[in-house]
Amino acid sequence: SSVVLRAYRLPQGVTYETLHDGLKARGFVVYEGQGPLARELFRVANMGHLARDDFARFLSALREVL
């Protein structure tokens, strides 16, 4: 298990492209799952100097997109 990279299942009815583009427009980049899971999962990396506010902004952006 990696502490800097997590994979999450896409919510039903949400495509990776919709999630990716919506988050990118808000300043965040997520990654597609690999191989056969590419259409089911998205991945989030949390690397570098991040503050609590960075996570709050990401969660807010995620709620807006979803």
Rosetta silent file (secondary structure, phi, psi, omega in degrees, C-alpha in Angstrom):
SEQUENCE: SSVVLRAYRLPQGVTYETLHDGLKARGFVVYEGQGPLARELFRVANMGHLARDDFARFLSALREVL
SCORE:     score description
SCORE:     0.000 S_00000001
   1 L     0.000  133.215  179.801    0.000    0.000    0.000 S_00000001
   2 L   -97.469  139.600  178.299    1.316    3.387   -0.943 S_00000001
   3 L   -87.765   -6.642 -179.387    0.826    6.388    1.305 S_00000001
   4 L  -111.784   -6.526 -179.061    1.095    8.825   -1.603 S_00000001
   5 E  -137.875  124.840  179.638   -1.149    7.171   -4.184 S_00000001
   6 E  -126.430  148.910  176.601   -4.694    5.944   -3.650 S_00000001
   7 E  -114.606  139.059 -178.985   -7.218    4.465   -6.075 S_00000001
   8 E  -132.110  145.745  178.182  -10.955    5.096   -5.824 S_00000001
   9 E   -74.260  135.595  174.912  -13.890    3.660   -7.738 S_00000001
  10 L   -65.407  137.863  175.666  -15.611    6.113  -10.058 S_00000001
  11 L   -63.578  148.776  179.273  -19.180    6.838   -8.954 S_00000001
  12 L   -56.710  133.237  178.467  -21.838    5.257  -11.149 S_00000001
  13 L    85.880   -1.563  179.259  -22.655    7.491  -14.114 S_00000001
  14 L  -111.124  124.632  177.669  -19.417    9.529  -13.859 S_00000001
  15 L   -88.194  157.497  176.926  -16.762    9.017  -16.509 S_00000001
  16 H   -59.383  -41.924 -178.034  -13.083    9.447  -15.872 S_00000001
  17 H   -59.763  -43.373  178.839  -12.953   12.172  -18.525 S_00000001
  18 H   -62.237  -45.973  179.811  -15.678   14.198  -16.791 S_00000001
  19 H   -63.977  -49.611 -178.818  -13.955   13.869  -13.433 S_00000001
  20 H   -58.082  -51.582 -175.917  -10.493   14.603  -14.820 S_00000001
  21 H   -65.685  -39.780  178.718  -11.552   17.650  -16.844 S_00000001
  22 H   -65.037  -41.813  178.771  -13.683   19.106  -14.048 S_00000001
  23 H   -71.417  -38.210  179.304  -10.905   18.755  -11.486 S_00000001
  24 H   -62.656  -38.455  177.881   -8.238   20.037  -13.871 S_00000001
  25 H   -63.903  -20.042 -179.487  -10.315   23.172  -14.489 S_00000001
  26 L  -103.660    8.669  174.030  -10.207   23.674  -10.707 S_00000001
  27 L    95.190   14.211 -179.369   -6.435   23.176  -10.443 S_00000001
  28 L  -125.972  148.569  178.011   -6.193   19.448   -9.649 S_00000001
  29 L  -123.836  128.957  172.699   -5.043   16.462  -11.701 S_00000001
  30 L  -115.683  165.520 -175.818   -6.156   12.876  -11.109 S_00000001
  31 E  -120.488  148.883  179.960   -5.023    9.798  -12.961 S_00000001
  32 E   -74.202  152.183  172.707   -6.925    7.013  -14.650 S_00000001
  33 L   -61.967  167.572 -178.101   -6.794    3.442  -13.322 S_00000001
  34 L  -104.896  153.529  174.985   -4.455    1.049  -15.118 S_00000001
  35 H    56.613 -134.392 -176.636   -5.198   -1.853  -17.430 S_00000001
  36 H   -66.553  -12.589  179.568   -8.655   -3.388  -17.122 S_00000001
  37 H   -94.305    5.350 -175.710   -9.484   -0.977  -14.290 S_00000001
  38 L   -58.595  -31.412 -178.239   -8.927    2.124  -16.422 S_00000001
  39 L   -96.618   -0.888 -177.719  -12.670    2.751  -16.772 S_00000001
  40 L  -111.244  -26.214 -173.335  -13.542    1.895  -13.167 S_00000001
  41 E  -122.755  156.134  165.040  -10.965    3.687  -11.036 S_00000001
  42 E  -128.705  154.372 -176.453   -9.275    7.022  -10.675 S_00000001
  43 E  -120.049  145.070  179.807   -6.087    7.615   -8.737 S_00000001
  44 E  -125.211  126.630  175.220   -5.062   10.493   -6.511 S_00000001
  45 E  -107.152  138.564  175.252   -1.454   11.257   -5.572 S_00000001
  46 L  -124.202   90.471 -176.932   -0.628   13.522   -2.670 S_00000001
  47 L  -121.978  149.987  178.137    3.021   14.457   -3.040 S_00000001
  48 L    95.280 -169.677 -178.453    4.948   17.512   -1.994 S_00000001
  49 L   -82.770  107.323 -179.353    4.231   20.109    0.640 S_00000001
  50 L  -121.802  137.102  177.890    0.478   20.028    1.215 S_00000001
  51 L  -103.978  166.526  178.788   -1.462   21.824    3.903 S_00000001
  52 H   -54.054  -37.634  179.782   -4.853   20.963    5.368 S_00000001
  53 H   -63.510  -33.139  177.592   -6.365   23.715    3.178 S_00000001
  54 H   -62.287  -42.751  178.718   -5.081   21.950    0.037 S_00000001
  55 H   -67.838  -38.758  178.397   -7.039   18.836    0.969 S_00000001
  56 H   -63.615  -41.825  178.209  -10.119   20.895    1.793 S_00000001
  57 H   -64.202  -40.358  178.639   -9.920   22.620   -1.616 S_00000001
  58 H   -63.238  -46.542 -179.278   -9.573   19.248   -3.365 S_00000001
  59 H   -63.989  -37.182  176.208  -12.571   17.790   -1.567 S_00000001
  60 H   -63.742  -45.173  178.403  -14.604   20.888   -2.369 S_00000001
  61 H   -63.379  -40.577  179.095  -13.663   20.632   -6.059 S_00000001
  62 H   -61.605  -43.541  177.844  -14.491   16.926   -6.045 S_00000001
  63 H   -61.614  -42.213 -179.945  -17.952   17.649   -4.611 S_00000001
  64 H   -61.694  -44.052 -177.262  -18.569   20.311   -7.275 S_00000001
  65 H   -69.675  -39.375 -178.317  -17.599   17.961  -10.117 S_00000001
  66 L   -78.096    0.000    0.000  -19.591   15.027   -8.790 S_00000001
